[in-house]
């Protein structure tokens, strides 16, 4: 048996159009409902995140507050610390010169006698005397080796002989010369950097006539670490103006600086 | 208008258009603002979380405790030094503070230092300290200073090198904070003569408080320094 559809196509087409429209309507509604649902979820997440942000921000403020307290504490300590630091610096400063002089004494050759020792914080001026040139040479070489103390050592007053007594010797190179003696009229090379301030020696060794058996000389040593007197930031004018402060001046018999 | 003339393609186009419009509308009106709010909240969290967390708070508390301890220790150390080396001078009340300073400067400091300068191990050649008169005006600027400085003068002592060095460092044991300036040594041991200058520093416990209304100055904030001016015109002769 053969089935033949004799109905016109338009009859089915209406149903198809209706079904298509219904499908789109369903899709449209689904989009709207889905959108609202998703937006609702997002709203919950947003609320949750904002709550979290508020908590974290409050925490941050609390921590910042604690940090500020710590900074305030540290700021309040400054004037106290300044005073304490100054007191300690003065106590330390009072020990600096004895320590320096003791170190100078350590480097001093035993057969040399000091007659004056003074320091202005930047350099030490030593007036001394000895019996012979060997002692003087040994003493001078010792001082040159005091690289931990001095950057420059200058000596004056080494005696000469006759007309050549004003010869001035400045750092000529003497490579390989192990221990120059004063009798050999040594000149020191900048290359001999193992010796204290040898490169900076401007020693004008004045040849002065020998006198009463003693050779008097003056040594000027520049300190590697200058000694600076501490000062307090808040100190104004002195409360009293006694006539002496700092380096004692006009000392009888004090060596000239 | 009859829909009977619409064909399937028309329905598809219209339906698709409406769906696209719905998608765009829902996204633009509902989703996008929420996403923006979500991102903003996340950004706030990200910004605050490096500091706003337990570890940072613990660290901050530890720092605070450390700072408090440091303040406490420093204050304690300063108190020890103040008790050891400073007179109890408080200028909070300027009139009382001025009297305290008078006693310190006139009665106490000089004799104390001269007594301390006597060292049995060396011979003191000269230890005469000179301290000028203290200010007679409680509004003097000196009461507003953090530290009072007294250049005392020069001390000359005689002895062996070792004893002289001990004598210099001995000033650290004085009941006042005294700075010894660079000592100059002359002579030969054991008859070395050392000369050094001394400067005394005094930290008041408290700086000057409110200035005092004084006769003759007009206002309380006189610039200080010296005796108040403005004696009454009718003051008796011979004063």
CSV table of N, CA, C and O in Angstrom, one decimal, chain A residues 130-201:
chain,number,residue,atom,x,y,z
A,130,UNK,N,118.3,61.7,70.8
A,130,UNK,CA,119.0,60.4,70.9
A,130,UNK,C,120.5,60.6,70.8
A,130,UNK,O,120.9,61.7,70.4
A,131,UNK,N,121.2,59.6,71.1
A,131,UNK,CA,122.7,59.8,71.2
A,131,UNK,C,123.4,59.6,69.9
A,131,UNK,O,124.4,60.3,69.6
A,132,UNK,N,122.9,58.8,69.0
A,132,UNK,CA,123.6,58.6,67.8
A,132,UNK,C,122.7,58.3,66.6
A,132,UNK,O,121.5,58.1,66.8
A,133,UNK,N,123.2,58.3,65.4
A,133,UNK,CA,122.4,58.2,64.2
A,133,UNK,C,121.8,56.9,64.0
A,133,UNK,O,120.7,56.7,63.5
A,134,UNK,N,122.5,55.8,64.5
A,134,UNK,CA,121.9,54.5,64.4
A,134,UNK,C,120.6,54.4,65.1
A,134,UNK,O,119.6,53.9,64.6
A,135,UNK,N,120.6,55.0,66.3
A,135,UNK,CA,119.3,55.0,67.1
A,135,UNK,C,118.3,55.7,66.4
A,135,UNK,O,117.1,55.3,66.3
A,136,UNK,N,118.7,56.9,65.9
A,136,UNK,CA,117.7,57.7,65.1
A,136,UNK,C,117.1,57.0,63.9
A,136,UNK,O,115.9,57.0,63.7
A,137,UNK,N,118.0,56.3,63.2
A,137,UNK,CA,117.6,55.5,62.0
A,137,UNK,C,116.6,54.4,62.4
A,137,UNK,O,115.6,54.3,61.8
A,138,UNK,N,117.0,53.7,63.4
A,138,UNK,CA,116.1,52.6,63.8
A,138,UNK,C,114.8,53.2,64.3
A,138,UNK,O,113.7,52.6,64.0
A,139,UNK,N,114.8,54.3,65.0
A,139,UNK,CA,113.6,54.9,65.5
A,139,UNK,C,112.7,55.3,64.3
A,139,UNK,O,111.5,55.0,64.3
A,140,UNK,N,113.3,55.9,63.3
A,140,UNK,CA,112.6,56.4,62.2
A,140,UNK,C,111.9,55.3,61.4
A,140,UNK,O,110.8,55.3,61.0
A,141,UNK,N,112.7,54.2,61.2
A,141,UNK,CA,112.2,53.1,60.5
A,141,UNK,C,111.1,52.4,61.2
A,141,UNK,O,110.1,52.0,60.6
A,142,UNK,N,111.2,52.4,62.5
A,142,UNK,CA,110.0,51.9,63.3
A,142,UNK,C,108.8,52.7,63.0
A,142,UNK,O,107.7,52.2,62.8
A,143,UNK,N,109.0,54.0,63.1
A,143,UNK,CA,107.8,54.9,62.9
A,143,UNK,C,107.2,54.7,61.5
A,143,UNK,O,106.0,54.8,61.3
A,144,UNK,N,108.1,54.5,60.5
A,144,UNK,CA,107.6,54.3,59.2
A,144,UNK,C,106.7,53.0,59.1
A,144,UNK,O,105.9,52.9,58.2
A,145,UNK,N,107.1,52.1,59.9
A,145,UNK,CA,106.4,50.8,59.9
A,145,UNK,C,105.0,50.8,60.6
A,145,UNK,O,104.3,49.9,60.5
A,146,UNK,N,104.8,51.9,61.3
A,146,UNK,CA,103.5,52.0,62.1
A,146,UNK,C,102.4,52.3,61.2
A,146,UNK,O,101.7,53.4,61.3
A,147,UNK,N,102.1,51.5,60.2
A,147,UNK,CA,101.1,51.8,59.2
A,147,UNK,C,99.7,51.7,59.8
A,147,UNK,O,98.7,52.2,59.3
A,148,UNK,N,99.6,51.1,61.0
A,148,UNK,CA,98.2,51.0,61.6
A,148,UNK,C,97.9,52.3,62.3
A,148,UNK,O,96.8,52.6,62.6
A,149,UNK,N,98.9,53.2,62.5
A,149,UNK,CA,98.7,54.4,63.2
A,149,UNK,C,98.8,55.6,62.3
A,149,UNK,O,98.0,56.6,62.4
A,150,UNK,N,99.8,55.6,61.4
A,150,UNK,CA,100.1,56.9,60.6
A,150,UNK,C,100.0,56.7,59.1
A,150,UNK,O,100.2,55.6,58.6
A,151,UNK,N,99.6,57.8,58.5
A,151,UNK,CA,99.7,57.7,57.0
A,151,UNK,C,100.9,58.5,56.5
A,151,UNK,O,101.2,58.4,55.3
A,152,UNK,N,101.5,59.3,57.3
A,152,UNK,CA,102.6,60.1,56.9
A,152,UNK,C,103.5,60.4,58.0
A,152,UNK,O,103.0,60.7,59.1
A,153,UNK,N,104.8,60.2,57.8
A,153,UNK,CA,105.7,60.5,58.9
A,153,UNK,C,106.8,61.5,58.4
A,153,UNK,O,107.4,61.2,57.3
A,154,UNK,N,107.0,62.6,59.0
A,154,UNK,CA,107.9,63.6,58.6
A,154,UNK,C,108.9,63.8,59.7
A,154,UNK,O,108.5,64.0,60.9
A,155,UNK,N,110.2,63.9,59.4
A,155,UNK,CA,111.2,64.1,60.4
A,155,UNK,C,112.0,65.3,60.0
A,155,UNK,O,112.3,65.6,58.8
A,156,UNK,N,112.4,66.1,61.0
A,156,UNK,CA,113.3,67.2,60.7
A,156,UNK,C,114.3,67.3,61.9
A,156,UNK,O,114.0,66.9,63.0
A,157,UNK,N,115.5,67.8,61.6
A,157,UNK,CA,116.4,68.0,62.6
A,157,UNK,C,117.6,67.0,62.6
A,157,UNK,O,118.4,67.0,63.5
A,158,UNK,N,117.6,66.2,61.6
A,158,UNK,CA,118.7,65.2,61.5
A,158,UNK,C,120.0,66.0,61.1
A,158,UNK,O,120.0,66.8,60.1
A,159,UNK,N,121.1,65.8,61.8
A,159,UNK,CA,122.3,66.7,61.6
A,159,UNK,C,123.0,66.3,60.3
A,159,UNK,O,122.9,65.2,59.8
A,160,UNK,N,123.6,67.3,59.7
A,160,UNK,CA,124.5,67.1,58.5
A,160,UNK,C,125.9,67.4,58.8
A,160,UNK,O,126.3,67.4,60.0
A,161,UNK,N,126.6,67.7,57.8
A,161,UNK,CA,128.0,68.1,58.0
A,161,UNK,C,128.4,69.2,57.0
A,161,UNK,O,128.2,69.1,55.8
A,162,UNK,N,129.0,70.2,57.6
A,162,UNK,CA,129.5,71.3,56.8
A,162,UNK,C,128.5,72.0,55.9
A,162,UNK,O,127.3,72.1,56.4
A,163,UNK,N,128.9,72.3,54.7
A,163,UNK,CA,128.0,73.2,53.8
A,163,UNK,C,126.8,72.4,53.3
A,163,UNK,O,125.8,73.0,52.8
A,164,UNK,N,126.9,71.1,53.3
A,164,UNK,CA,125.8,70.3,52.7
A,164,UNK,C,124.7,70.1,53.7
A,164,UNK,O,123.8,69.3,53.5
A,165,UNK,N,124.8,70.8,54.8
A,165,UNK,CA,123.8,70.5,55.9
A,165,UNK,C,122.4,70.9,55.5
A,165,UNK,O,121.4,70.4,56.1
A,166,UNK,N,122.2,71.7,54.5
A,166,UNK,CA,120.8,72.1,54.1
A,166,UNK,C,120.2,71.2,53.0
A,166,UNK,O,119.2,71.5,52.5
A,167,UNK,N,120.9,70.2,52.7
A,167,UNK,CA,120.4,69.3,51.7
A,167,UNK,C,119.0,68.7,52.1
A,167,UNK,O,118.8,68.3,53.2
A,168,UNK,N,118.1,68.8,51.1
A,168,UNK,CA,116.8,68.3,51.4
A,168,UNK,C,116.5,67.1,50.6
A,168,UNK,O,116.8,67.0,49.4
A,169,UNK,N,116.0,66.1,51.2
A,169,UNK,CA,115.8,64.8,50.5
A,169,UNK,C,114.4,64.4,50.5
A,169,UNK,O,113.7,64.4,51.5
A,170,UNK,N,113.9,64.2,49.2
A,170,UNK,CA,112.5,63.9,49.0
A,170,UNK,C,112.5,62.6,48.2
A,170,UNK,O,113.0,62.6,47.1
A,171,UNK,N,111.8,61.7,48.7
A,171,UNK,CA,111.5,60.4,48.1
A,171,UNK,C,112.1,60.0,46.8
A,171,UNK,O,111.4,59.7,45.9
A,172,UNK,N,113.4,59.8,46.7
A,172,UNK,CA,114.0,59.2,45.5
A,172,UNK,C,113.8,57.7,45.6
A,172,UNK,O,113.8,57.2,46.7
A,173,UNK,N,113.7,57.1,44.4
A,173,UNK,CA,113.4,55.6,44.5
A,173,UNK,C,114.6,54.8,44.9
A,173,UNK,O,115.7,55.1,44.4
A,174,UNK,N,114.4,53.9,45.8
A,174,UNK,CA,115.5,53.1,46.2
A,174,UNK,C,115.0,51.6,46.2
A,174,UNK,O,114.9,51.0,47.3
A,175,UNK,N,114.6,51.1,45.1
A,175,UNK,CA,114.0,49.8,45.1
A,175,UNK,C,115.0,48.7,45.6
A,175,UNK,O,116.2,48.8,45.2
A,176,UNK,N,114.5,47.9,46.4
A,176,UNK,CA,115.4,46.8,46.8
A,176,UNK,C,116.3,47.1,48.0
A,176,UNK,O,117.0,46.3,48.4
A,177,UNK,N,116.2,48.3,48.4
A,177,UNK,CA,117.0,48.7,49.6
A,177,UNK,C,116.3,48.3,50.8
A,177,UNK,O,115.3,48.8,51.2
A,178,UNK,N,116.9,47.3,51.5
A,178,UNK,CA,116.1,46.8,52.7
A,178,UNK,C,116.0,47.7,53.8
A,178,UNK,O,114.9,48.0,54.3
A,179,UNK,N,117.0,48.2,54.4
A,179,UNK,CA,117.0,49.0,55.6
A,179,UNK,C,117.9,50.2,55.4
A,179,UNK,O,119.1,50.2,55.8
A,180,UNK,N,117.4,51.3,54.9
A,180,UNK,CA,118.3,52.4,54.7
A,180,UNK,C,118.7,53.0,56.0
A,180,UNK,O,117.9,53.1,57.0
A,181,UNK,N,119.9,53.5,56.1
A,181,UNK,CA,120.4,54.1,57.3
A,181,UNK,C,120.5,55.6,57.1
A,181,UNK,O,120.7,56.0,55.9
A,182,UNK,N,120.4,56.3,58.1
A,182,UNK,CA,120.5,57.8,58.0
A,182,UNK,C,121.8,58.2,57.5
A,182,UNK,O,121.9,59.2,56.8
A,183,UNK,N,122.9,57.5,57.8
A,183,UNK,CA,124.2,57.8,57.4
A,183,UNK,C,124.3,57.8,55.8
A,183,UNK,O,125.1,58.5,55.2
A,184,UNK,N,123.5,56.9,55.3
A,184,UNK,CA,123.6,56.8,53.8
A,184,UNK,C,122.7,57.8,53.1
A,184,UNK,O,122.4,57.8,51.9
A,185,UNK,N,122.2,58.8,53.9
A,185,UNK,CA,121.3,59.8,53.4
A,185,UNK,C,120.1,59.2,52.5
A,185,UNK,O,120.1,59.4,51.3
A,186,UNK,N,119.4,58.4,53.1
A,186,UNK,CA,118.4,57.6,52.3
A,186,UNK,C,117.3,58.6,51.8
A,186,UNK,O,117.0,59.6,52.4
A,187,UNK,N,116.7,58.2,50.7
A,187,UNK,CA,115.5,58.8,50.3
A,187,UNK,C,114.5,57.7,50.0
A,187,UNK,O,114.9,56.7,49.5
A,188,UNK,N,113.3,58.0,50.3
A,188,UNK,CA,112.4,56.9,50.3
A,188,UNK,C,111.4,56.9,49.1
A,188,UNK,O,111.0,58.0,48.7
A,189,UNK,N,111.2,55.8,48.6
A,189,UNK,CA,110.4,55.7,47.4
A,189,UNK,C,108.9,55.5,47.7
A,189,UNK,O,108.6,54.8,48.6
A,190,UNK,N,108.1,56.2,46.9
A,190,UNK,CA,106.7,56.0,47.1
A,190,UNK,C,106.3,54.5,46.9
A,190,UNK,O,105.3,54.0,47.3
A,191,UNK,N,107.1,53.8,46.1
A,191,UNK,CA,106.8,52.4,45.9
A,191,UNK,C,106.9,51.5,47.2
A,191,UNK,O,106.3,50.5,47.2
A,192,UNK,N,107.6,52.0,48.2
A,192,UNK,CA,107.8,51.3,49.4
A,192,UNK,C,106.5,51.5,50.3
A,192,UNK,O,106.6,52.0,51.3
A,193,UNK,N,105.4,51.0,49.8
A,193,UNK,CA,104.2,51.3,50.4
A,193,UNK,C,104.0,50.5,51.7
A,193,UNK,O,103.0,50.7,52.4
A,194,UNK,N,104.8,49.5,52.0
A,194,UNK,CA,104.6,48.8,53.2
A,194,UNK,C,105.0,49.6,54.4
A,194,UNK,O,104.7,49.3,55.5
A,195,UNK,N,105.7,50.7,54.2
A,195,UNK,CA,106.1,51.6,55.3
A,195,UNK,C,105.1,52.6,55.5
A,195,UNK,O,104.5,53.1,54.5
A,196,UNK,N,104.9,53.1,56.7
A,196,UNK,CA,103.8,54.0,57.0
A,196,UNK,C,104.0,55.3,56.2
A,196,UNK,O,105.0,56.0,56.4
A,197,UNK,N,103.1,55.6,55.4
A,197,UNK,CA,103.1,56.9,54.7
A,197,UNK,C,104.4,57.3,54.0
A,197,UNK,O,104.7,58.4,53.7
A,198,UNK,N,105.1,56.2,53.6
A,198,UNK,CA,106.4,56.5,53.0
A,198,UNK,C,106.2,57.3,51.7
A,198,UNK,O,107.0,58.1,51.3
A,199,UNK,N,105.1,57.0,51.1
A,199,UNK,CA,104.8,57.7,49.8
A,199,UNK,C,104.6,59.2,50.0
A,199,UNK,O,104.7,60.0,49.1
A,200,UNK,N,104.2,59.5,51.2
A,200,UNK,CA,103.8,60.9,51.5
A,200,UNK,C,104.8,61.7,52.2
A,200,UNK,O,104.6,62.8,52.7
A,201,UNK,N,106.0,61.1,52.4
A,201,UNK,CA,107.0,61.7,53.2
A,201,UNK,C,107.4,63.0,52.5
A,201,UNK,O,107.8,63.1,51.3
